[in-house]
mmCIF file of C-alpha atoms and ligand atoms in Angstrom:
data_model
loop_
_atom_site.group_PDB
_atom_site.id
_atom_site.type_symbol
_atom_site.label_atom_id
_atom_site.label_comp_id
_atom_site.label_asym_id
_atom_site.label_seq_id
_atom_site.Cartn_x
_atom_site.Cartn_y
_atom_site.Cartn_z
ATOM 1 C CA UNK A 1 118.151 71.499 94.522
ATOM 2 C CA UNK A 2 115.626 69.999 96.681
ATOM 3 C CA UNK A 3 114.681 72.024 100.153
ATOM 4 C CA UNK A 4 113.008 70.266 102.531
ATOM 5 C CA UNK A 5 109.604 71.800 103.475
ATOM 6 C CA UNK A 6 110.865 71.276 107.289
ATOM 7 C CA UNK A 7 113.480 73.884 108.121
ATOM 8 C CA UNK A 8 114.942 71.431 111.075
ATOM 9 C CA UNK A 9 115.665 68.678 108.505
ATOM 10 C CA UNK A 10 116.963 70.533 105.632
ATOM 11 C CA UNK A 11 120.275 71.656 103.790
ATOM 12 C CA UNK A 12 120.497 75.089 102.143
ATOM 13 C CA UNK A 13 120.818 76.057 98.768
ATOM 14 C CA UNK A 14 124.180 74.133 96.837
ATOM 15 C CA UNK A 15 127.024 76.558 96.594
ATOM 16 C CA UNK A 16 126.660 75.544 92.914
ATOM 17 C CA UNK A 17 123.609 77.915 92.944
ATOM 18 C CA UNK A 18 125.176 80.701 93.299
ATOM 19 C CA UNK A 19 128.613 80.046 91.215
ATOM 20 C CA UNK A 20 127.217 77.968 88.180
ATOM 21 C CA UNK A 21 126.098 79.926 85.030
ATOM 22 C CA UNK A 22 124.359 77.311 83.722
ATOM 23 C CA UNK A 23 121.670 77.278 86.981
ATOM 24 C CA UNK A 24 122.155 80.998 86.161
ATOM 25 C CA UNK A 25 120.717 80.869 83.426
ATOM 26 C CA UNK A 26 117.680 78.588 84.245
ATOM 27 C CA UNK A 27 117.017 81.365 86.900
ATOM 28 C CA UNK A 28 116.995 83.925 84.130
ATOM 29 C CA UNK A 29 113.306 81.951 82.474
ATOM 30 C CA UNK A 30 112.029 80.255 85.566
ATOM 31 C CA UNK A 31 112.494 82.550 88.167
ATOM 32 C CA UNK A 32 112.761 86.114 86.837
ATOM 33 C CA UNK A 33 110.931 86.132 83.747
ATOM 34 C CA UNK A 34 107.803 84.447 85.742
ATOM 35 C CA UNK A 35 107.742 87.073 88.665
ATOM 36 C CA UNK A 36 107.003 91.076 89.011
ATOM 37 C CA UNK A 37 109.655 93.017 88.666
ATOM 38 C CA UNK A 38 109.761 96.957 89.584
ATOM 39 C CA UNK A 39 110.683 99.059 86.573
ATOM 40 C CA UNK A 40 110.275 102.582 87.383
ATOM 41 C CA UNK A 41 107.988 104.936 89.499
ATOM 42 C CA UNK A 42 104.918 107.258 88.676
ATOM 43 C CA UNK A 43 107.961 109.882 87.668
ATOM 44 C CA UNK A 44 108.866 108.556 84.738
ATOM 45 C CA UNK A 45 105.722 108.957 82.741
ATOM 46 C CA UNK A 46 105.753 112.776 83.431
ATOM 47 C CA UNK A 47 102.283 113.654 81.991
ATOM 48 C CA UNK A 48 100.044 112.230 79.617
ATOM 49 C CA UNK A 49 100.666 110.326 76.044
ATOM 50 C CA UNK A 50 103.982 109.858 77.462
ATOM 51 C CA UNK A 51 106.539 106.522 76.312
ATOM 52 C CA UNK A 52 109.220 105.724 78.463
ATOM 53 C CA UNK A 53 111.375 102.945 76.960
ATOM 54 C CA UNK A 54 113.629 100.722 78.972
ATOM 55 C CA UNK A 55 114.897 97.177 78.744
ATOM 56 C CA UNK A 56 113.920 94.497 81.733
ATOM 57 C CA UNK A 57 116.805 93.754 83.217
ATOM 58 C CA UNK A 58 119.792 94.290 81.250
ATOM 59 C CA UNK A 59 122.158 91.619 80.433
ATOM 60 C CA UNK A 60 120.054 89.015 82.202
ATOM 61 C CA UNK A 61 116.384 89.245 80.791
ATOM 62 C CA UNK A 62 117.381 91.661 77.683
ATOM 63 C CA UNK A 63 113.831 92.637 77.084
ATOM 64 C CA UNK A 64 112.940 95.753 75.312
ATOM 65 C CA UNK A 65 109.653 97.237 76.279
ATOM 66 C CA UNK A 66 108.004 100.467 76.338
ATOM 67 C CA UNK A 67 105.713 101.729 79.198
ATOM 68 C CA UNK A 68 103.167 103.876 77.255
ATOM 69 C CA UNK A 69 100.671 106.686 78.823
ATOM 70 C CA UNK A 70 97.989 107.363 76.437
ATOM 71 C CA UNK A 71 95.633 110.374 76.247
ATOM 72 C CA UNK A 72 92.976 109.384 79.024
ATOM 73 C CA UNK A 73 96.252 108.723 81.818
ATOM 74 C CA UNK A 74 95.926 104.745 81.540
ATOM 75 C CA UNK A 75 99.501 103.611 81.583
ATOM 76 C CA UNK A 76 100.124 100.074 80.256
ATOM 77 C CA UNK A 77 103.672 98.127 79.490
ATOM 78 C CA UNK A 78 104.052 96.999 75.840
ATOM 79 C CA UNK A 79 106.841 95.284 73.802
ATOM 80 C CA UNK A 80 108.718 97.365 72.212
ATOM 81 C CA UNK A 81 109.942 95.633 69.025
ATOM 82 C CA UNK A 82 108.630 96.881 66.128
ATOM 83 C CA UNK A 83 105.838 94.032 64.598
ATOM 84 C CA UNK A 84 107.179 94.489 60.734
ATOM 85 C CA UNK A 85 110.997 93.839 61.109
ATOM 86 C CA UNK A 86 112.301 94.153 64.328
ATOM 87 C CA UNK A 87 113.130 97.763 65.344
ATOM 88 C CA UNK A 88 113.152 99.193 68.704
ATOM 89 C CA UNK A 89 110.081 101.507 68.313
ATOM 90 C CA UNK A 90 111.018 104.351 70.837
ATOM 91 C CA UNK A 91 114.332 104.998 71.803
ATOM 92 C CA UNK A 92 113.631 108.098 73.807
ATOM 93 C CA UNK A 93 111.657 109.046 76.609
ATOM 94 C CA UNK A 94 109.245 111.595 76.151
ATOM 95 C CA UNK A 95 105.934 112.939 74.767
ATOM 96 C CA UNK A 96 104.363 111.394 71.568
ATOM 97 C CA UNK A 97 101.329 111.545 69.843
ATOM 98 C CA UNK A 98 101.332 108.169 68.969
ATOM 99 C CA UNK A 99 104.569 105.423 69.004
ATOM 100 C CA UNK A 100 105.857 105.444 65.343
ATOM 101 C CA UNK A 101 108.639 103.275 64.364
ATOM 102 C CA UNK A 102 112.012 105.413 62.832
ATOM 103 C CA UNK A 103 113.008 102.781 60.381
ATOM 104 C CA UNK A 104 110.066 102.356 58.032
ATOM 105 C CA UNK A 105 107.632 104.922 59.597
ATOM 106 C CA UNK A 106 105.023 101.713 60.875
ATOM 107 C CA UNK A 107 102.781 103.932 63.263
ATOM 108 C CA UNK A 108 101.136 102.278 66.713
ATOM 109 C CA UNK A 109 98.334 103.710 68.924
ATOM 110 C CA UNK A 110 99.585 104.522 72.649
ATOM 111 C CA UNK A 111 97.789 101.297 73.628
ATOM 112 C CA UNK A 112 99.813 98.993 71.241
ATOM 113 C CA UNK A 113 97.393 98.739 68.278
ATOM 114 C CA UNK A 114 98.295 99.018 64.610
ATOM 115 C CA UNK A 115 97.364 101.766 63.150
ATOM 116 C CA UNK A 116 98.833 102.780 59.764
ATOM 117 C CA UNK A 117 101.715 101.557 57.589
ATOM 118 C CA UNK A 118 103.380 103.344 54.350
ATOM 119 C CA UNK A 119 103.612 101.042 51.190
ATOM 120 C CA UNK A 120 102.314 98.468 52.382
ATOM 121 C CA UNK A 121 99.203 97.993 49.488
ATOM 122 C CA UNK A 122 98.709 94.278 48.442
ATOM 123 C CA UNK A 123 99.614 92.474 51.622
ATOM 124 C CA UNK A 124 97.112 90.170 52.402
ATOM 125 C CA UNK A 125 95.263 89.644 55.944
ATOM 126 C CA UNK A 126 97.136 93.165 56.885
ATOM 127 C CA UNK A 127 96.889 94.024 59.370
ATOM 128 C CA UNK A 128 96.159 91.039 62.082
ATOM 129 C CA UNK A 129 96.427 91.014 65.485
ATOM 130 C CA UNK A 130 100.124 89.960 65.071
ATOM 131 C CA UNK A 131 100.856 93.252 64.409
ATOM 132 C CA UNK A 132 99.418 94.899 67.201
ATOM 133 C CA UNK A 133 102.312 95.748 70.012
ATOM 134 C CA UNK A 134 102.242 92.959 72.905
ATOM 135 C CA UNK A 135 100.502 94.115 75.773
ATOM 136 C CA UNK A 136 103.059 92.785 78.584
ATOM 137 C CA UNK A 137 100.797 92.479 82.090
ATOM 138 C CA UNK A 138 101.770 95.457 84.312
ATOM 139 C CA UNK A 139 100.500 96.498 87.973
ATOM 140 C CA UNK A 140 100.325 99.673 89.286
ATOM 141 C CA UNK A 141 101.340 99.838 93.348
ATOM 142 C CA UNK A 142 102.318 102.577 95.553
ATOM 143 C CA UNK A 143 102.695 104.936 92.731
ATOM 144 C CA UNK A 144 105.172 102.192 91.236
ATOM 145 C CA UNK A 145 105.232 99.766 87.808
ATOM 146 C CA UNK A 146 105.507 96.034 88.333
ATOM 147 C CA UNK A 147 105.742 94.443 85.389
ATOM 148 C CA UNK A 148 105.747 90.290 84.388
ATOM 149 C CA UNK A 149 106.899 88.460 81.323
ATOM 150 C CA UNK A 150 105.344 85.377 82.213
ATOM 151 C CA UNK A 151 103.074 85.154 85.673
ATOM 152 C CA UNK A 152 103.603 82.345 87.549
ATOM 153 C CA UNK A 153 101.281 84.250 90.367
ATOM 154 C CA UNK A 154 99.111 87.014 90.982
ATOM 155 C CA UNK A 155 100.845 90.206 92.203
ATOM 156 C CA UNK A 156 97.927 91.069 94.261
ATOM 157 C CA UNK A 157 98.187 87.697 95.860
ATOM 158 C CA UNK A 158 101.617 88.494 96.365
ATOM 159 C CA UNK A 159 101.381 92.099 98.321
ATOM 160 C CA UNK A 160 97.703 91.190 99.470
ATOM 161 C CA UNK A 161 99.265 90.244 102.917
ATOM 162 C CA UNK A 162 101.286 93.951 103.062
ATOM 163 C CA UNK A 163 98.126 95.741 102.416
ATOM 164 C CA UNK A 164 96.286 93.959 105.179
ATOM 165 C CA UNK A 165 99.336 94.749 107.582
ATOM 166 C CA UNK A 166 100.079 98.141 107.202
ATOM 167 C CA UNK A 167 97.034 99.247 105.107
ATOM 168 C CA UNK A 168 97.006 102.000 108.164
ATOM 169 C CA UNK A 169 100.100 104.445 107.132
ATOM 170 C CA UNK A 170 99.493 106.902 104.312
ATOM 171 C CA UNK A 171 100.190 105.006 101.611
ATOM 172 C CA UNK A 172 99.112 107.119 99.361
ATOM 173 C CA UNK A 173 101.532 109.714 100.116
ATOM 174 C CA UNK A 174 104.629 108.583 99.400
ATOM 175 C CA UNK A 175 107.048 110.920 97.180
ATOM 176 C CA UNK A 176 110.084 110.112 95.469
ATOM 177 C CA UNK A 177 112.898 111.075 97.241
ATOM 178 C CA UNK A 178 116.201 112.153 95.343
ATOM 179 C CA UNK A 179 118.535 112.444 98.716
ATOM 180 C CA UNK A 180 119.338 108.408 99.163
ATOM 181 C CA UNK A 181 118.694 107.413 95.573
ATOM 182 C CA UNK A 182 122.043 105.124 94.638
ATOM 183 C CA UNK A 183 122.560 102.206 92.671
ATOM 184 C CA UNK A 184 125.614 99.738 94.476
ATOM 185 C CA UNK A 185 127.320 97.466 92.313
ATOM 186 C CA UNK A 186 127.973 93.981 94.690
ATOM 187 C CA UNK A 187 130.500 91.700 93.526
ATOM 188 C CA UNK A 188 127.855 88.600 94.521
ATOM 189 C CA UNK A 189 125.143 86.147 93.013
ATOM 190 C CA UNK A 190 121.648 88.105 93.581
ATOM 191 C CA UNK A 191 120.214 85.229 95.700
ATOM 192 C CA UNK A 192 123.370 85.915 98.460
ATOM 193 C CA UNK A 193 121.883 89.485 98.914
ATOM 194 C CA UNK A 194 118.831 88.286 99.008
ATOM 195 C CA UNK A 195 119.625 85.611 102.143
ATOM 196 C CA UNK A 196 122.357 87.857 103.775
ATOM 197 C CA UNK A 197 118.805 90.200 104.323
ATOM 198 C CA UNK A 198 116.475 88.071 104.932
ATOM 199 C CA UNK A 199 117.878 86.940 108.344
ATOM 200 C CA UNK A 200 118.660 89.392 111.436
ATOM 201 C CA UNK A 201 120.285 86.800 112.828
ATOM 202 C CA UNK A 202 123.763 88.620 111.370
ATOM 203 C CA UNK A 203 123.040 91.776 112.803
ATOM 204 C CA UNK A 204 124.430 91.854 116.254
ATOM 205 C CA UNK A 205 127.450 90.513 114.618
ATOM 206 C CA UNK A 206 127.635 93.042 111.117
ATOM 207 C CA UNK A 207 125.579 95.696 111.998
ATOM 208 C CA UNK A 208 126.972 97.901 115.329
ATOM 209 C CA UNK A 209 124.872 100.837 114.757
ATOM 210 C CA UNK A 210 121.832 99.061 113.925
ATOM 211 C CA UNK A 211 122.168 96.233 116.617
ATOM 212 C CA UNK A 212 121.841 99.557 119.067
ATOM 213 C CA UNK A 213 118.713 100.590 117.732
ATOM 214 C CA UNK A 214 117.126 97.141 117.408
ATOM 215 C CA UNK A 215 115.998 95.311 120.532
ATOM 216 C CA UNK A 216 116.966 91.785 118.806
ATOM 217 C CA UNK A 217 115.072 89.847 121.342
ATOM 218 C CA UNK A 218 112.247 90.687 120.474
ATOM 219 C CA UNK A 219 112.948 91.020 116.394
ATOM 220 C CA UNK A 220 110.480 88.625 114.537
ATOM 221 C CA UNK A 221 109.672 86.877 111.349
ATOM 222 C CA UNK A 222 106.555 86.128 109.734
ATOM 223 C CA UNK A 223 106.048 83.979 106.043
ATOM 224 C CA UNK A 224 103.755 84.692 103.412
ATOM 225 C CA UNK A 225 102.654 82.849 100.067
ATOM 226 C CA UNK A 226 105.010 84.920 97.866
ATOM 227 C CA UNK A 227 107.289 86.968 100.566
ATOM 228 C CA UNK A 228 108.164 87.478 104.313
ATOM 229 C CA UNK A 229 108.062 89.985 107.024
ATOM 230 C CA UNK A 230 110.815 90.755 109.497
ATOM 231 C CA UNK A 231 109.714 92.797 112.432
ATOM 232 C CA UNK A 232 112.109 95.398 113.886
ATOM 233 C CA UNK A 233 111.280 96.684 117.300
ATOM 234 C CA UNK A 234 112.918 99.431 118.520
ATOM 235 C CA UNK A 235 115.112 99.908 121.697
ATOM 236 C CA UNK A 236 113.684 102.451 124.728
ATOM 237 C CA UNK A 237 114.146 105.862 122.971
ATOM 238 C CA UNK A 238 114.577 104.832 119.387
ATOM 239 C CA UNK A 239 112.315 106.091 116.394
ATOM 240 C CA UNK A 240 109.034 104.174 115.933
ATOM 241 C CA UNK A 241 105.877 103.738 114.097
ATOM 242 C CA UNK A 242 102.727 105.594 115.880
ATOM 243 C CA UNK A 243 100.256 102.649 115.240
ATOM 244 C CA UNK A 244 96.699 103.665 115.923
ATOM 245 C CA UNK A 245 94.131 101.699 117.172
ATOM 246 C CA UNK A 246 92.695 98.812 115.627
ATOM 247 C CA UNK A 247 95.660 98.065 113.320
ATOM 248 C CA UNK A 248 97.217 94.610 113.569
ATOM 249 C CA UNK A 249 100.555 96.149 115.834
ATOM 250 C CA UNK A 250 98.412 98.350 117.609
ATOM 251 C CA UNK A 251 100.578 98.647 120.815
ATOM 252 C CA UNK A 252 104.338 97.681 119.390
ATOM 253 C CA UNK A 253 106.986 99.659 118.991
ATOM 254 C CA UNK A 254 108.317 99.000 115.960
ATOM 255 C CA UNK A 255 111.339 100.473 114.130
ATOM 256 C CA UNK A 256 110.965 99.215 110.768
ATOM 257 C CA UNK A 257 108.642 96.779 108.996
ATOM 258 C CA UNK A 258 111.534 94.912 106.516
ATOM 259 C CA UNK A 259 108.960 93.156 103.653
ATOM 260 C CA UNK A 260 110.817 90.981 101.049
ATOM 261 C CA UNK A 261 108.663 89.977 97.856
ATOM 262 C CA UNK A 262 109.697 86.686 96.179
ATOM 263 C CA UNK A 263 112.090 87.158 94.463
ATOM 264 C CA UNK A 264 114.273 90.599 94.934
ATOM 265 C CA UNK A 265 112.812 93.375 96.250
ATOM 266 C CA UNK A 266 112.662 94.748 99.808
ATOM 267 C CA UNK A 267 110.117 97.297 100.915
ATOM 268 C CA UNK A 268 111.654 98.931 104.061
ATOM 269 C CA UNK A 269 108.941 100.604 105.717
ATOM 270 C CA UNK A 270 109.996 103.354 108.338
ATOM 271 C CA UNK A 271 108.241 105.858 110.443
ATOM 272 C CA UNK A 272 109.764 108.685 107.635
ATOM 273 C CA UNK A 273 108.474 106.570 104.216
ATOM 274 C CA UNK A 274 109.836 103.856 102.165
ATOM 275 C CA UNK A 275 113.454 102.693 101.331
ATOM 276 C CA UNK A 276 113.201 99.992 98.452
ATOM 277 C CA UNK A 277 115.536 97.817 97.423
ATOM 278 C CA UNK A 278 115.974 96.294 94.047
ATOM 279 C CA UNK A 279 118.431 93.648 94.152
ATOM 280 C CA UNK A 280 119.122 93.484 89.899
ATOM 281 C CA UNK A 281 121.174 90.497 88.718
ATOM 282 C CA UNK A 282 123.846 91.111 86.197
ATOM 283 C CA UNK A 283 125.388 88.362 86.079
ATOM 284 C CA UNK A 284 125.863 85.086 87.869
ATOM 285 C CA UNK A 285 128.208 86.469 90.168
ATOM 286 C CA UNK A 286 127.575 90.624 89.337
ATOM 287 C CA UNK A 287 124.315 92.249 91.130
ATOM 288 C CA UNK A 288 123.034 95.396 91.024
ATOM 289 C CA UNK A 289 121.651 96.786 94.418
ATOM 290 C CA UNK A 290 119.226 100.085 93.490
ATOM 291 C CA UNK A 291 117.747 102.059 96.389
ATOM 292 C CA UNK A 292 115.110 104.473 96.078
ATOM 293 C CA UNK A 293 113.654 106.423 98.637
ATOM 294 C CA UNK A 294 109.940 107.786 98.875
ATOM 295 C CA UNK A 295 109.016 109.465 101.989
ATOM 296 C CA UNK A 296 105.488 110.189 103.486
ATOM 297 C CA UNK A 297 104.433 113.507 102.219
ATOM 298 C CA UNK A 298 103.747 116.401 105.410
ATOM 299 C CA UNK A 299 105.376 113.603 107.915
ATOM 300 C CA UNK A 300 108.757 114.320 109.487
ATOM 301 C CA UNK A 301 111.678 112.869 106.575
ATOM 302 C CA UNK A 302 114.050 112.335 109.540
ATOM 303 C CA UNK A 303 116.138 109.511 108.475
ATOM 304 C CA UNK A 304 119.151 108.466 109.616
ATOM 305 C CA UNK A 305 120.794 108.285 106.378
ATOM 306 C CA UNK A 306 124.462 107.096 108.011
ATOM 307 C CA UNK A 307 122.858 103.559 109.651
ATOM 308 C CA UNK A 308 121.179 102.908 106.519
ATOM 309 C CA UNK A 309 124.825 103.468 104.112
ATOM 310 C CA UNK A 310 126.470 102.243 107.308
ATOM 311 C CA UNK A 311 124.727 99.059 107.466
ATOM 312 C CA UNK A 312 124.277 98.357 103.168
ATOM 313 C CA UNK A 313 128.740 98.657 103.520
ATOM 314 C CA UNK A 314 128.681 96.003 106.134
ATOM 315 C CA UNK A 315 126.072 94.201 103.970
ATOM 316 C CA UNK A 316 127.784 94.529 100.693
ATOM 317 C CA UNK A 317 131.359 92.912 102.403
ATOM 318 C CA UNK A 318 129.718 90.415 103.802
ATOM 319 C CA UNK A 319 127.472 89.033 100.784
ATOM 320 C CA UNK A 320 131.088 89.652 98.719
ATOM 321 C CA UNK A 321 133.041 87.471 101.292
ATOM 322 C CA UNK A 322 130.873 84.896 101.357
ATOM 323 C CA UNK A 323 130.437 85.048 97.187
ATOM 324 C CA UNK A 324 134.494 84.061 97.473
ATOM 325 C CA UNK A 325 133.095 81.045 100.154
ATOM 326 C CA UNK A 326 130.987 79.533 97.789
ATOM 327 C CA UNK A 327 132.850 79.302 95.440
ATOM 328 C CA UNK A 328 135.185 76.711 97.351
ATOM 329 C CA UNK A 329 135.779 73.499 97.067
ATOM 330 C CA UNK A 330 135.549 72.882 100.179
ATOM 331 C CA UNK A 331 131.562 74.277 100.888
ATOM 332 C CA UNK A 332 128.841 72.353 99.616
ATOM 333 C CA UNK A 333 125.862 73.663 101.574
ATOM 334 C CA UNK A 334 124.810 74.321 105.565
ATOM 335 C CA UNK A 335 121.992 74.334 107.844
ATOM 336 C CA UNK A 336 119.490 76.478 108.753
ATOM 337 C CA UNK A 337 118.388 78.094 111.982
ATOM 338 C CA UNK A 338 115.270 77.120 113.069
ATOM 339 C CA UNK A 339 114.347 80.167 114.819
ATOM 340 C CA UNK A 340 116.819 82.838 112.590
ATOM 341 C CA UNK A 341 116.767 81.469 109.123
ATOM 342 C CA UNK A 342 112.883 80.934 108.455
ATOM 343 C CA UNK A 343 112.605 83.442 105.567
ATOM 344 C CA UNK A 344 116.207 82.250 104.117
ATOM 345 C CA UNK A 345 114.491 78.799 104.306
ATOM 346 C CA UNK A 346 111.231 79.790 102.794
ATOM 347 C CA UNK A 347 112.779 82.133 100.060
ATOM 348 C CA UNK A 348 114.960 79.007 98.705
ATOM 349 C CA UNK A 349 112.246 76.563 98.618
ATOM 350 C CA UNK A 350 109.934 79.318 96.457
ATOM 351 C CA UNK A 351 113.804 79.295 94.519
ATOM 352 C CA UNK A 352 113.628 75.621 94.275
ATOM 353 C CA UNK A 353 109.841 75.035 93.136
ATOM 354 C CA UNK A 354 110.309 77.696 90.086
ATOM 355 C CA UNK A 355 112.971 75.772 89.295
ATOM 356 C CA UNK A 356 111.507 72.284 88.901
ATOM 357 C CA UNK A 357 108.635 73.906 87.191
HETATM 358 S S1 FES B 1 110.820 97.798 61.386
HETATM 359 FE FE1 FES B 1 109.419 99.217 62.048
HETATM 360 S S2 FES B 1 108.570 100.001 60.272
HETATM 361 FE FE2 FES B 1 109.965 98.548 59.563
HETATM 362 FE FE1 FE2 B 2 122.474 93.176 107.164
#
């Protein structure tokens, strides 16, 4: 699974990649349990000394945690496995006074610490640190959760280059949106989404609507440590960004900015807000595609809802179609475009050093 650092001499990813569950499963530890992963937004901890359990990503990952607001609003992610014998602590969302396990009534601070135990006289070195909650590192952007099992880099490494970039818009602004909000079950590996967007090289042929919008001369790609940028400018009369002066694209008019961070999730950023995509493996071959929509608070929310369903359809056939290609035994692996397939190329050799790691 070696890429060659030189897009012009290399192959891309095996079709075994995307069809074997035993590289699956080496994906599962190397690749998604040492990244940030979005979990949820700002909505739902819904006030203070608030738990919100979930599990990080089901069926793949399988982790239980718990993100936990305590009394002063500081929100951190902690296991949530009870320390004495193994029970889920919260199983609800909600409000709590402090996280106390159902089965035999162990009782935790909001920040993960022991704090009291029934019957538990006579035990030796009790309690230790071991019994404490595991504080799991979590990161706090755009009014969202990131969460990591096991860094293998810095998340503000990773988004540093978006905040330098579009540091201008009001970031601090954006709302969830319910209208747009749907999760799309794709019948692919997670890394074929994942390529099938990070090229726009497909679009005059997949995308009709959007290929009218786009001028895809002048559509661009730029690489960064941990993530790409694809630049959408937009064609005489389309929507696009108001860019003041002084900011990097002071001058452009661009239609979207399309940001990919290593290794699933796509900020779309539009003149209206955010669309975000979080491309969740299920399976080898099962994915998971949620969007969620956050819009810029007091700005115009006019989106044009039927390109962006339009073109995830086309996507979703296409990444499905070629799922069935790979999977031949005919179609070991191809070639990249130099000028179209940078950020396919650069997204499988980030894929190919967490995997010799
Ligand atoms: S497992 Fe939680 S108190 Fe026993
Ligand atoms: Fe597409």
């Amino acid at each position: 699974m070696n890429i060659h650092p030189e897009i012009g001499k290399s192959s891309t990813l095996p079709a075994s990649f995307y069809r074997e569950p035993a590289i699956f499963e080496q994906v599962k530890e190397k690749v998604f349990a040492s990244s940030w992963l979005y979990v949820a937004d700002r909505t739902a901890l819904d006030g203070l000394n608030n738990a919100h359990p979930f599990t990080l990503l089901p069926g793949v990952l399988n982790e239980p945690l718990l993100l936990s607001g305590d009394d002063a609003g500081t929100v951190r992610c902690l296991s949530n496995v009870c320390t004495h014998r193994g029970m889920l602590v919260v199983e609800k969302p909600g409000k709590y006074p402090s996280l106390r396990c159902t089965y035999h009534g162990r009782c935790f601070h909001m920040d993960g610490r022991f704090k009291q135990m029934p019957e538990f006289e006579g035990v030796e070195d009790f309690p230790s640190e071991n019994d404490n909650l595991t504080q799991v590192p979590l990161r706090e952007w755009l009014g969202m959760y990131f969460v990591s099992l096991n860094p293998a880099f810095s998340f503000e490494d990773a988004i540093q280059p978006i905040v330098d970039r579009i540091g201008w818009m009001p970031l601090d602004t954006l709302v969830f949106e319910e209208e747009g909000t749907a999760d799309y079950p794709v019948a692919a590996n997670w890394a074929l989404y994942c390529d099938n967007y990070l090229e726009g090289f497909h679009i005059p042929f997949v995308h009709p609507a959007l290929n009218k919008a786009l001028d895809f001369k002048q559509y661009k790609y730029e690489l960064f440590p941990w993530g790409s940028l694809q630049l959408g400018i937009a064609e005489e009369g389309e929507p696009c960004f108001d860019i003041p002066e002084g900011a990097p694209d002071h001058g452009k008019a661009i239609y979207a900015y399309y940001y990919w961070l290593f290794p699933n999730l796509m900020l779309n950023f539009y003149p209206w807000g955010l669309s975000l995509n979080v491309v969740q493996p299920l399976s080898h071959d099962k994915t998971l595609v949620r969007f969620r929509t956050y819009r810029f608070r007091g700005r115009p929310f006019d989106r044009e809802l039927n390109v962006l369903e339009k073109t995830e359809m086309e996507d979703e056939a296409v990444v499905e179609a070629v799922q069935m290609g790979v999977q031949s035994r005919f179609y070991k692996a191809g070639r990249y475009s130099v000028k179209q397939e940078q950020a396919v190329h650069h997204f499988h050799r980030l894929l190919s050093q967490q995997l010799s790691m």
